Coordinates of C-alpha atoms and ligand atoms in Angstrom, one line a residue:
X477 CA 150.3 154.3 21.1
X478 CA 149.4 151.3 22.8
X479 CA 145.8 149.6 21.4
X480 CA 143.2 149.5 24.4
X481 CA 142.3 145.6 25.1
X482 CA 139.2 144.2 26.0
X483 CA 138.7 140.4 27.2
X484 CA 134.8 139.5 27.4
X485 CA 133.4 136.1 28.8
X486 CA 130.4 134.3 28.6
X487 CA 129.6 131.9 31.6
X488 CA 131.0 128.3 30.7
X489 CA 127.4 126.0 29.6
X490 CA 126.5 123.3 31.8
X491 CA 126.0 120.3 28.9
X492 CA 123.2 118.7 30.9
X493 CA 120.7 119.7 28.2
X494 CA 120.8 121.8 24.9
X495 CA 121.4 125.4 25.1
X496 CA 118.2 127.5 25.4
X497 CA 117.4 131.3 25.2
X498 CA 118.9 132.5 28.5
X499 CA 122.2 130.9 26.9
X500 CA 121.6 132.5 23.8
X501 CA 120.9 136.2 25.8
X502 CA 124.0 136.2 27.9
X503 CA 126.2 135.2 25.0
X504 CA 124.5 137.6 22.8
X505 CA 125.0 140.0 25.6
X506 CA 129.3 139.4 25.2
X507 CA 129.0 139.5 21.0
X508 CA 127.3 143.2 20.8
X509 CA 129.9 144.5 23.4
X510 CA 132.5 142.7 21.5
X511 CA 131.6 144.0 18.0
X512 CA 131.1 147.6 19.9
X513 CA 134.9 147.5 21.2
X514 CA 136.2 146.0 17.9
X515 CA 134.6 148.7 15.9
X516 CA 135.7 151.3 18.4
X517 CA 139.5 150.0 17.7
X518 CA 140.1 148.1 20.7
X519 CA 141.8 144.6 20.6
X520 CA 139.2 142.2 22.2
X521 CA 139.2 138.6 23.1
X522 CA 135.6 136.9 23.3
X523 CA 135.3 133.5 25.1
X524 CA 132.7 131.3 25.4
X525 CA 132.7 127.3 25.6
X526 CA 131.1 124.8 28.1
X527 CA 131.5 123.4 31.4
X528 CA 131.3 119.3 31.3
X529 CA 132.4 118.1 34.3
X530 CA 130.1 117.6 37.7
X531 CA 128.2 115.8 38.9
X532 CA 125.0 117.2 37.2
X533 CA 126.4 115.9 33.9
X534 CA 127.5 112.9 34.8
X535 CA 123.6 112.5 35.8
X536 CA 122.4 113.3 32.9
X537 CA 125.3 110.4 31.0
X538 CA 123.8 108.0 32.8
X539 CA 120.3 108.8 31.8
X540 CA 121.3 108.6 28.7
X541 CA 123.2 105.4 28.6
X542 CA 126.3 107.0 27.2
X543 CA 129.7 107.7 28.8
X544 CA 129.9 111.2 29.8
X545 CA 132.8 112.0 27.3
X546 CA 130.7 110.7 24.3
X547 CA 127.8 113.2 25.9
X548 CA 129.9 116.1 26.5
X549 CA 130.9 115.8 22.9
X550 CA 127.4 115.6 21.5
X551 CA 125.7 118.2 24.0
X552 CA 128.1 120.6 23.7
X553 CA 128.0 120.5 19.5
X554 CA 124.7 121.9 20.4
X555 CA 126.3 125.2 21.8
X556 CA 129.4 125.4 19.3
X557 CA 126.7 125.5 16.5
X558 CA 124.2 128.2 18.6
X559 CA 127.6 130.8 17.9
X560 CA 126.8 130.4 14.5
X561 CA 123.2 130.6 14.5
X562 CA 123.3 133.2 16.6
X563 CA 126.2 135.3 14.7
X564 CA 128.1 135.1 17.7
X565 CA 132.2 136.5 17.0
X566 CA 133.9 134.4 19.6
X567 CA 137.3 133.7 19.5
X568 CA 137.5 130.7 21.3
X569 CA 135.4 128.3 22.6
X570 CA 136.6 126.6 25.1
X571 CA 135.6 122.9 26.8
X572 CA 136.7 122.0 30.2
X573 CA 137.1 118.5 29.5
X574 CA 140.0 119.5 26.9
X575 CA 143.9 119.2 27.6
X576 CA 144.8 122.4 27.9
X577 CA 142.1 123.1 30.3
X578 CA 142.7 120.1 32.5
X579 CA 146.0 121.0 32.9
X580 CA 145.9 124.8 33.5
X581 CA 143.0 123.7 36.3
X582 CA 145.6 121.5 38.1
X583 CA 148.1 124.1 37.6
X584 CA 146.3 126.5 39.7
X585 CA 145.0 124.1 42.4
X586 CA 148.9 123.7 43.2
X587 CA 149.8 127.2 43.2
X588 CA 146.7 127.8 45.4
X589 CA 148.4 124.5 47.7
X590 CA 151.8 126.0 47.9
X591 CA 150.4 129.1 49.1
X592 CA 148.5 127.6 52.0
X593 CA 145.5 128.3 50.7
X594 CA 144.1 125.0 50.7
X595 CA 144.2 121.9 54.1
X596 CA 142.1 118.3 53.9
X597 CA 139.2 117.8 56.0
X598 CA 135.5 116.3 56.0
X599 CA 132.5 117.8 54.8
X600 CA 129.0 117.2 56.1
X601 CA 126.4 119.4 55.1
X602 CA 123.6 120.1 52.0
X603 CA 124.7 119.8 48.4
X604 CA 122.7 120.4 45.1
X605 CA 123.2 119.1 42.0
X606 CA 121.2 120.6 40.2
X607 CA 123.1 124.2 41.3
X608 CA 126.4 122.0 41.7
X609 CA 126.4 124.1 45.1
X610 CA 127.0 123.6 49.0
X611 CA 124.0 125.2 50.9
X612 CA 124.2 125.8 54.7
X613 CA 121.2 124.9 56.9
X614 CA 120.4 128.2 57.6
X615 CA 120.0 129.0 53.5
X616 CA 117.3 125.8 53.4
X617 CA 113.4 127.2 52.5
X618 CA 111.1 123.8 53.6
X619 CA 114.2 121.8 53.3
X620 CA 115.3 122.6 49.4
X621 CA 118.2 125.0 48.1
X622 CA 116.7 128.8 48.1
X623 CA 116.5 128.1 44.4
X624 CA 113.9 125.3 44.9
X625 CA 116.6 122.9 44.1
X626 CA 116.9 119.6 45.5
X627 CA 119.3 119.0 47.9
X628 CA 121.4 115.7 49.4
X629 CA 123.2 115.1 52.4
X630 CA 126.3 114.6 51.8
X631 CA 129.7 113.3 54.3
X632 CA 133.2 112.9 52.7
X633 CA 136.6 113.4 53.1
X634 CA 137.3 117.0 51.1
X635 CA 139.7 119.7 50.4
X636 CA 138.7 123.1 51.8
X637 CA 139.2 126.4 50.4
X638 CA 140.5 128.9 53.4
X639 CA 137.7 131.3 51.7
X640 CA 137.3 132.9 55.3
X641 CA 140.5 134.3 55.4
X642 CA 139.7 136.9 52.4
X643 CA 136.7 138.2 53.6
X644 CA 138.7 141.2 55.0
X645 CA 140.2 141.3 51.5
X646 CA 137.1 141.3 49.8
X647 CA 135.5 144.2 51.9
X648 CA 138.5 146.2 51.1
X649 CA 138.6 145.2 47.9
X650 CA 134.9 145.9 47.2
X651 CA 134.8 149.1 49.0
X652 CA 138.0 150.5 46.8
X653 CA 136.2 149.4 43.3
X654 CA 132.5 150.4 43.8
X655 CA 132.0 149.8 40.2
X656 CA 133.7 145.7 40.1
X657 CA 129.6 144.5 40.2
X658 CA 126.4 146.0 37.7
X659 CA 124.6 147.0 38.6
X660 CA 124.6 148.4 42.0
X661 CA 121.9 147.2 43.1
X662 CA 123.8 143.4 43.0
X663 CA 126.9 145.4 44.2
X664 CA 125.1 145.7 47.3
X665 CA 124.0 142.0 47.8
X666 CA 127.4 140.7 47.1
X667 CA 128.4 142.9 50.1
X668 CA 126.1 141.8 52.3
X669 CA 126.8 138.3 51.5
X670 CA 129.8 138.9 52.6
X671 CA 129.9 141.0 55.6
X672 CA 127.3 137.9 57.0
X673 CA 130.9 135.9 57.2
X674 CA 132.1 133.8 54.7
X675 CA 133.2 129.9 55.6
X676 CA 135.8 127.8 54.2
X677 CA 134.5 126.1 51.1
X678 CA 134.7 122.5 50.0
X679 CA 136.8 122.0 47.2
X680 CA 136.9 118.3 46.1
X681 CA 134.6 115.4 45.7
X682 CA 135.2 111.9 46.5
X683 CA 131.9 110.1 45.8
X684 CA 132.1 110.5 41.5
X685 CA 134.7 110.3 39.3
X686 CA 133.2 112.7 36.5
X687 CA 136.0 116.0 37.0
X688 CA 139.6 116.7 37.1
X689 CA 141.3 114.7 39.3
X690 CA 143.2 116.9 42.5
X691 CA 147.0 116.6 41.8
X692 CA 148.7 114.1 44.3
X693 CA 145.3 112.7 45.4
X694 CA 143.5 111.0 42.7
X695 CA 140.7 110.0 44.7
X696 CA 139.1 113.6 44.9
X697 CA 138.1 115.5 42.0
X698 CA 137.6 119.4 41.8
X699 CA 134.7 120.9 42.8
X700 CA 133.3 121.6 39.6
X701 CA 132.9 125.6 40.2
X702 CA 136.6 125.5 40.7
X703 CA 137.5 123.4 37.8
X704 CA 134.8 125.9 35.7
X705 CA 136.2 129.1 36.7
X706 CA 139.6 128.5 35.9
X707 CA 138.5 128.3 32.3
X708 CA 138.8 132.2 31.9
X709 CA 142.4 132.0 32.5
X710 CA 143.7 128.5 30.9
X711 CA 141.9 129.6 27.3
X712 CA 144.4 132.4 27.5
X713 CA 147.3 129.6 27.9
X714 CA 147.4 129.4 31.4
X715 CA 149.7 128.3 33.6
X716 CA 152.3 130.2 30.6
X717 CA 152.8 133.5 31.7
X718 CA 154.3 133.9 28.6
X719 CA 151.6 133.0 26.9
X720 CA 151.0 136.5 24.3
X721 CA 147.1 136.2 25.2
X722 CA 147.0 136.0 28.9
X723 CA 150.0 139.0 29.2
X724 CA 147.9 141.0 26.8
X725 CA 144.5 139.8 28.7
X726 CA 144.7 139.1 31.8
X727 CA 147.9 141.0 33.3
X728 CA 148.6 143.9 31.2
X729 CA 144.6 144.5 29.8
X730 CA 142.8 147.7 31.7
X731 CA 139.5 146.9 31.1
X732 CA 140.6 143.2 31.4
X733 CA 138.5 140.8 32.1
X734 CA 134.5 141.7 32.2
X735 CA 132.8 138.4 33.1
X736 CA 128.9 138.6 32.2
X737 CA 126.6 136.0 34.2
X738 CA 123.0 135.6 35.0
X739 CA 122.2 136.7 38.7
X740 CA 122.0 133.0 39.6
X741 CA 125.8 132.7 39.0
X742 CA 126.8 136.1 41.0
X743 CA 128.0 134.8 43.8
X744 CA 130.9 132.4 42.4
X745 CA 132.0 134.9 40.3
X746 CA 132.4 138.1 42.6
X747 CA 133.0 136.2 46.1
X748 CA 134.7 132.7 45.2
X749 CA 136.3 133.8 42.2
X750 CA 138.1 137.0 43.1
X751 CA 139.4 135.3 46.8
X752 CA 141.0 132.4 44.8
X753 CA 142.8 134.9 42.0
X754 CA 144.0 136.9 45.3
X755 CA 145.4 133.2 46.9
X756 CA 146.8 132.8 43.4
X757 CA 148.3 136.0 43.5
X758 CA 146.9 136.8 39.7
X759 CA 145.3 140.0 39.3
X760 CA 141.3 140.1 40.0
X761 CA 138.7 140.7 37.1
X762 CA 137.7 144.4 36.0
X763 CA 134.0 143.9 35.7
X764 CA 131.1 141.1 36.9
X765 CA 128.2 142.0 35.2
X766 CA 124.7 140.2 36.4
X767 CA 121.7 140.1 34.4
X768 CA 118.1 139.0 34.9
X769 CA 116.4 136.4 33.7
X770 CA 113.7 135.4 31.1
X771 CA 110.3 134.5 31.4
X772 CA 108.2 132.9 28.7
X773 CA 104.6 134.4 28.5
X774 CA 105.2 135.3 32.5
X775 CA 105.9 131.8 33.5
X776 CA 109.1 130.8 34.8
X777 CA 110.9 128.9 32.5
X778 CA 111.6 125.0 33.6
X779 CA 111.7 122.0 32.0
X780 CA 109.0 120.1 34.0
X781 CA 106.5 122.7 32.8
X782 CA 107.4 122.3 28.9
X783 CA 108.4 125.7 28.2
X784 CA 112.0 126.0 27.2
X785 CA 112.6 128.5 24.3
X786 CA 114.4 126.9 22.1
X787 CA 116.9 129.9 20.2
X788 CA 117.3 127.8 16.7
X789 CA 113.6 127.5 16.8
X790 CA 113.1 131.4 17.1
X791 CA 115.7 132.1 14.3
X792 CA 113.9 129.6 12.1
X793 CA 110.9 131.3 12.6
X794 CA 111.1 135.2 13.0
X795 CA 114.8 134.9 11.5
X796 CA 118.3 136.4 13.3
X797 CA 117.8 140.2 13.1
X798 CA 114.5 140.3 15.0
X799 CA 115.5 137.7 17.5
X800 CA 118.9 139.6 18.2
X801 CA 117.2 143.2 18.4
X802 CA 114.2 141.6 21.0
X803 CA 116.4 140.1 23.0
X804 CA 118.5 142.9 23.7
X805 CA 115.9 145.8 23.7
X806 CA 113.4 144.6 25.7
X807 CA 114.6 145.0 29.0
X808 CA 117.6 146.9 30.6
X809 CA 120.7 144.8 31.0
X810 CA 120.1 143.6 34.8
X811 CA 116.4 143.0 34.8
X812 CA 114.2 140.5 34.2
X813 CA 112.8 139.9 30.9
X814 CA 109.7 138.3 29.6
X815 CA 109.5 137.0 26.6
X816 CA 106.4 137.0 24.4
X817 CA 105.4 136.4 20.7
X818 CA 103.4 139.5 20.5
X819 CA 105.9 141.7 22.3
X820 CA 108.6 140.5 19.6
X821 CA 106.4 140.8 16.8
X822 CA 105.1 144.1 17.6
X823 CA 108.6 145.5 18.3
X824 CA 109.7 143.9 15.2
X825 CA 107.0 145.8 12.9
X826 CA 106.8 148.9 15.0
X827 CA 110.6 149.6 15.6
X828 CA 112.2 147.4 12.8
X829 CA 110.1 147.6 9.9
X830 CA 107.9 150.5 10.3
X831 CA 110.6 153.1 11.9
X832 CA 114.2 152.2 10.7
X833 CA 113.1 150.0 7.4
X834 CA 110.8 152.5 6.5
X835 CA 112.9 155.2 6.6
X836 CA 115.8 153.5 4.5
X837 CA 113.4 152.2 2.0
X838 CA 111.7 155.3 1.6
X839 CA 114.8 157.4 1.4
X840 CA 117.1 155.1 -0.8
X841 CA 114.1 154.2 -3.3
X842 CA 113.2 158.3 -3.8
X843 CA 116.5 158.9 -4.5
X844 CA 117.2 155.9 -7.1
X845 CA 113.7 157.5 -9.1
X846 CA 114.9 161.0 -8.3
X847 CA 118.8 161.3 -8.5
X848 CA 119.5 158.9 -11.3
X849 CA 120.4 155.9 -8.7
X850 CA 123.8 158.1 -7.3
X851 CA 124.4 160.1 -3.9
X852 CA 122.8 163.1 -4.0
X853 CA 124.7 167.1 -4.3
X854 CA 124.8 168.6 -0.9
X855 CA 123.6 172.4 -1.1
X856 CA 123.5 174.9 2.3
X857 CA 122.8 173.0 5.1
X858 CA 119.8 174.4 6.9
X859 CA 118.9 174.1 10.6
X860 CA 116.8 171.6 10.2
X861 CA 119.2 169.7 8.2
X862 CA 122.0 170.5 10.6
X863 CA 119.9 169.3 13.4
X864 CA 119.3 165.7 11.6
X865 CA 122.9 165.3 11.0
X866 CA 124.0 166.4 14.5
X867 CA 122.3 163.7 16.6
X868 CA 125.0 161.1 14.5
X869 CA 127.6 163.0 13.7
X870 CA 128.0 165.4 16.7
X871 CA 128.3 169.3 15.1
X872 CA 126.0 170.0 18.1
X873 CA 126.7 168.3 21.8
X874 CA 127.2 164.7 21.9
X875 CA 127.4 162.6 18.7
X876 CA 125.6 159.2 18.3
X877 CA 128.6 157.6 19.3
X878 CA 129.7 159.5 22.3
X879 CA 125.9 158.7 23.1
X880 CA 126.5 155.1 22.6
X881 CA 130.0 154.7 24.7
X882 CA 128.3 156.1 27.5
X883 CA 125.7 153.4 27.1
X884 CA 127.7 150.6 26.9
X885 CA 129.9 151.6 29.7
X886 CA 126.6 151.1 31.5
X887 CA 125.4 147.9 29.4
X888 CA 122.4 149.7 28.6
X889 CA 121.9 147.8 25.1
X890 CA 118.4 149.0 25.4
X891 CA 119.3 153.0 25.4
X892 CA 121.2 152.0 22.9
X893 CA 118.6 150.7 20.4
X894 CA 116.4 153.5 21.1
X895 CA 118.4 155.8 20.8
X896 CA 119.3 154.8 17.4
X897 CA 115.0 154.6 16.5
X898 CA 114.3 157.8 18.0
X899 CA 117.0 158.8 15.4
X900 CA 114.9 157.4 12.9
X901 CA 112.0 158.4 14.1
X902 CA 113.0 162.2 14.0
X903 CA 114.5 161.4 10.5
X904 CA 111.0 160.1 9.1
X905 CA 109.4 163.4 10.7
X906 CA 112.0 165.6 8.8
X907 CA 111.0 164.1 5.5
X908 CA 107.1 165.0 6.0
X909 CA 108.6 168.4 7.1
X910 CA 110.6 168.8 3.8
X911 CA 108.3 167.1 1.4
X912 CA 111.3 166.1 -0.8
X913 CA 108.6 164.8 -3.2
X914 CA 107.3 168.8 -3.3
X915 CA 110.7 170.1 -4.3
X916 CA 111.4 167.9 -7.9
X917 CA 110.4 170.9 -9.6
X918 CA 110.2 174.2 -7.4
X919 CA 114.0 173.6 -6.2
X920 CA 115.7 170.2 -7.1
X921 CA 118.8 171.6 -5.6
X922 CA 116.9 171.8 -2.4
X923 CA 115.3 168.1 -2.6
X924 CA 118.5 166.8 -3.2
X925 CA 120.2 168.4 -0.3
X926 CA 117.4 166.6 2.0
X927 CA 117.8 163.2 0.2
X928 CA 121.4 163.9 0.9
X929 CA 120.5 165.0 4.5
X930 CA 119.1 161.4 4.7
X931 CA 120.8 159.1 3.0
X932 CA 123.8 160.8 5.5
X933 CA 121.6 159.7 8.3
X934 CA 121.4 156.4 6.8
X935 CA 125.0 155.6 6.6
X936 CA 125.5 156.3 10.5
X937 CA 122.5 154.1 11.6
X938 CA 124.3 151.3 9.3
X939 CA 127.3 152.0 11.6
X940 CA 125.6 152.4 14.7
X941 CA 123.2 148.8 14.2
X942 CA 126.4 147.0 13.3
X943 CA 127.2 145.7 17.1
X944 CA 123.8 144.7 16.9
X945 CA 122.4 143.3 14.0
X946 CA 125.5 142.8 12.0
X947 CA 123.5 140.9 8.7
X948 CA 121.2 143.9 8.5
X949 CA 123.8 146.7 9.2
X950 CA 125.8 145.3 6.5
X951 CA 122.8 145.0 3.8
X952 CA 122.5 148.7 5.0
X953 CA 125.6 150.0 4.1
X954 CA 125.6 148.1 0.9
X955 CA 122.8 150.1 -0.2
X956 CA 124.8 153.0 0.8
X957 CA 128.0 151.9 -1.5
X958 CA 129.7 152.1 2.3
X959 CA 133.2 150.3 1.7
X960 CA 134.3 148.0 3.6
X961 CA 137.3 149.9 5.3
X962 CA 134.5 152.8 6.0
X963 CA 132.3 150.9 8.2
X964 CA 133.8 151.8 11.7
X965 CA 132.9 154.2 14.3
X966 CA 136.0 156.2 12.9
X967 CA 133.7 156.7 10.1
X968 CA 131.0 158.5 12.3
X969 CA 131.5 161.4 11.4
X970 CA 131.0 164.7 8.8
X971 CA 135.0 163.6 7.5
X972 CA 134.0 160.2 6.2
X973 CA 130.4 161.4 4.6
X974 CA 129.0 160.2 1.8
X975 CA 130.3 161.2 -1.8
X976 CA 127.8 162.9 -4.3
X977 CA 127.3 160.9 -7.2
X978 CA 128.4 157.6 -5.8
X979 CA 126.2 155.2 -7.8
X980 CA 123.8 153.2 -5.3
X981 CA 122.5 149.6 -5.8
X982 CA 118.8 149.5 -6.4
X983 CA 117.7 149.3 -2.8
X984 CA 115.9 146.2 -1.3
X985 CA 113.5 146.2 2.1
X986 CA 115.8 145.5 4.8
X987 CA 113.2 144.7 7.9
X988 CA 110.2 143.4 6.6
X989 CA 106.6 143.4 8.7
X990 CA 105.6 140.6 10.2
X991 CA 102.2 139.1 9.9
X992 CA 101.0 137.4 12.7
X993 CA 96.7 137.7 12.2
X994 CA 96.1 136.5 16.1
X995 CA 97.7 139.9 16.6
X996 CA 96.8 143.5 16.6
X997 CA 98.3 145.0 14.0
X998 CA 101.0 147.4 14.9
X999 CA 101.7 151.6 14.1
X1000 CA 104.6 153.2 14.4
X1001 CA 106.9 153.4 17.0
X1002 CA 106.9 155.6 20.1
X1003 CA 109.2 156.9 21.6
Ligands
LIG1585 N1 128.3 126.2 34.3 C1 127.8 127.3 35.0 C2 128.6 128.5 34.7 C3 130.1 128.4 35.0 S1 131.0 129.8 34.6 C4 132.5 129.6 35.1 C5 126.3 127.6 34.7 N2 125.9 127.1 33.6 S2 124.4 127.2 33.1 O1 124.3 126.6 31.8 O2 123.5 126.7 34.0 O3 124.0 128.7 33.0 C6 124.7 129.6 32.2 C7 124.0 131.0 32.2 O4 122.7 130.9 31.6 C8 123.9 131.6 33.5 O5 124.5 132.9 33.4 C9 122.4 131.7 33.8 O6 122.1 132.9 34.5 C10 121.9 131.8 32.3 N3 120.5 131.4 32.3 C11 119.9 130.2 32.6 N4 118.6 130.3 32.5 C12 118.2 131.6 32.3 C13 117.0 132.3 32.0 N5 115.8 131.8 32.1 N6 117.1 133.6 31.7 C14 118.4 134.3 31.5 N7 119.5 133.6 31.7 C15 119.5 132.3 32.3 O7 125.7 128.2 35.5

């Protein structure tokens, strides 16, 4: 049986400045689908890492004093220490001012030359450096980039791209995988983008030095998108096709590679991207995936106006798990987001705390008082039992997990979350049903078949929160005497249950309330 791969990219981090939250989201984004596929026994690759070369970096050098090598290093430090912060499971992280990047980048500029796909001529038109893109005229709103960027004039000698020959290609190609974009809506704007023609694209620089130099003309550099993209196949050991990781990756991988970027970023990954792979003759990604971007408070985030969120800030205050659960249920993968202090804190106590943490402590702590600190006997399952049990294990329709593929086929991390708290939810209603603490004396076979019940329940949400908040998931299933071996989706089901009289650890609160007096206190969650 052969094992079902999965390669998984962040976007490569401009060093300009230290990493902020809309770093921190799309990376985030890349770990819970990587944890998801690992624990649903595929073999996955996770790559992140930074992009250092441009002219928007060397900028920022210069305001700084230093050499742009010496910045590079320091800035993007900054980002190989958010993956730790943020509990990220990368597996490489890779920097495109590093050997082995360098070299795979040339590599591919000369297979694009000797396949034609690439003549010398001069460029005049709009650049920005701040979106280290070419703008035509016609794209100018009161003479700045549609993004509000700056932009220069600028005349040099350059390489061109023959992007206009694959605009054919790309319809075909676009029409024959509906699904290569997510969501459709962006599927559709790509297309249009295209079917308004596509010109050649400049390639190289002359006027700065700061990039990989073109083979055979050491005057240009690349254009630092090139350079950048290229990153997804040299960290697989590119230009090697030998290379174990990029035959198992890139060429042999099915659902091989899924690229996740911020809308801003759409258009060099499913336009440029794709048409240079198909010069290159290397097989095209499986999936781009686009997601909105974050507001803070309802302003647009920017620099000028002060209000960069900083992610090692938020950790250091509100800690990991609710930072990682916020960001990821808030808004549905492909939107925009706001963030807000009271929207985190209330989603914190109302979801975290008051829904799944109450239910664990008040399970696990009733049965350490009432079943002598072990697993409780399982009697007759009743319907109401059955019921519980079925929306994780599956007796009944779809189980929690056949739930949850669907959802992250769709990157709906958000359906994903709430599924798991209207779990709880009906969980915490089943125990005022029962009234375990009623039972003690009138029928302790019967409370302990509920606690069981429960603590059953508990297990698969451990399970289930694992791709998400991986700290607290674990805690969880410590409190369930879960073995290590048992704590993957394998184990989601009636087969790998818990055993009656397992001894339990006294149990601890997992996802404690938040105080925050400037803000209205909250109740449980809805649904
Ligand atoms: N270096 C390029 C990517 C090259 S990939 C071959 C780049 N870097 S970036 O640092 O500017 O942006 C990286 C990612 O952060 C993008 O996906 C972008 O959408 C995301 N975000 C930047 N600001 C954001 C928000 N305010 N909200 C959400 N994500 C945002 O582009």
């Amino acid at each position: 049986m052969t094992t079902n791969t999965f390669y998984i990219t962040t976007p490569i981090y401009y060093v300009n400045d230290v990493p902020h939250i809309g770093h921190a989201y799309t990376s985030l984004a890349c770990d819970v689908l990587a944890r998801f596929k690992r624990l649903d026994g595929y073999q996955v690759y996770f790559l992140t890492g930074t992009d250092e070369h441009g002219q928007k970096v060397e900028k920022s050098a210069k305001a700084r004093g230093i050499d742009p090598q010496s910045f590079t290093d320091e800035v993007s430090m900054h980002f190989r220490n958010l993956t730790k912060t943020m509990q990220f499971t990368n597996d490489d992280f890779i920097r495109t001012t590093e050997q082995r990047h360098k070299q795979g980048a040339q590599a591919f500029w000369k297979v694009l030359e000797e396949k034609g796909a690439i003549y010398k001529d001069r460029y005049a038109g709009w650049y920005s450096v701040r979106d280290e893109a070419y703008y035509p005229e016609s794209e100018l709103v009161n003479g700045k980039a549609p993004t509000g960027a700056d932009v220069e004039w600028v005349e040099e000698e350059s390489y061109f791209f023959r992007l206009a020959d694959y605009e054919a290609r790309l319809l075909e190609f676009y029409a024959s995988h509906p699904d290569f974009i997510q969501p459709e809506s962006r599927f559709n704007e790509v297309v249009s983008f295209v079917k308004s023609g596509l010109k050649d694209l400049s390639i190289s620089r002359t006027t700065f030095s700061w990039g990989i130099p073109v083979p055979g003309d050491e005057k240009h550099v690349m254009y630092v998108w090139l350079d950048a993209l290229t990153n997804y196949l040299t960290a697989l050991g590119y230009p090697n096709r030998n290379d174990p990781k990029l035959k198992q990756f890139w060429f042999e991988g099915k659902f091989s590679p899924v690229h996740i970027v911020g809308k801003d970023i759409l258009r060099f990954h499913a336009v440029y991207w794709p048409a240079f792979l198909m010069a290159a003759d290397l097989p095209v990604p499986h999936r781009i995936v686009a997601h909105g971007w974050w507001t803070n408070e309802g302003e647009k985030i920017s620099k000028s106006i002060g209000n960069v969120i900083d992610p090692v800030k938020l950790v250091e205050e509100f800690g990991i798990n609710p930072v990682r659960y916020f960001l990821m249920r808030e808004v549905p993968f492909g939107r925009d987001g706001n963030y807000s202090r009271e929207h985190l804190l209330n989603r914190t106590n109302a979801e975290l705390a008051n829904t799944i943490g109450n239910l664990a402590q008040r399970t696990l702590s009733m049965i350490q008082k009432q079943c002598e600190g072990k697993v409780p006997t399982m009697g007759s399952l009743t319907k109401e039992d059955q019921d519980l049990l079925a929306l994780v294990h599956g007796n009944l329709g779809a189980s929690g997990i056949d739930r949850h593929r669907a959802f992250i086929d769709a990157f709906r991390f958000d359906m994903m979350l709430k599924d798991i708290v209207d779990i709880c939810i009906k969980a915490n209603e089943y125990i005022d049903q029962q009234a375990p603490w009623t039972l003690k004396k009138e029928s302790p076979e019967r409370m302990h078949t509920v606690l069981y019940t429960l603590a059953e329940t508990i297990r698969c949400i451990g399970i289930l929160l694992l791709p998400f908040l991986p700290e607290a998931a674990h805690r969880l299933l410590d409190q369930c005497s879960v073995v290590k071996e048992a704590r993957s989706f394998e184990a989601l089901s009636s087969a790998s249950r818990l055993q009656p009289g397992t001894p339990l650890p006294v149990p601890e609160g997992i996802f404690p309330r938040m105080e925050d007096k400037s803000l209205p206190q909250a109740k449980g969650a809805s649904a």
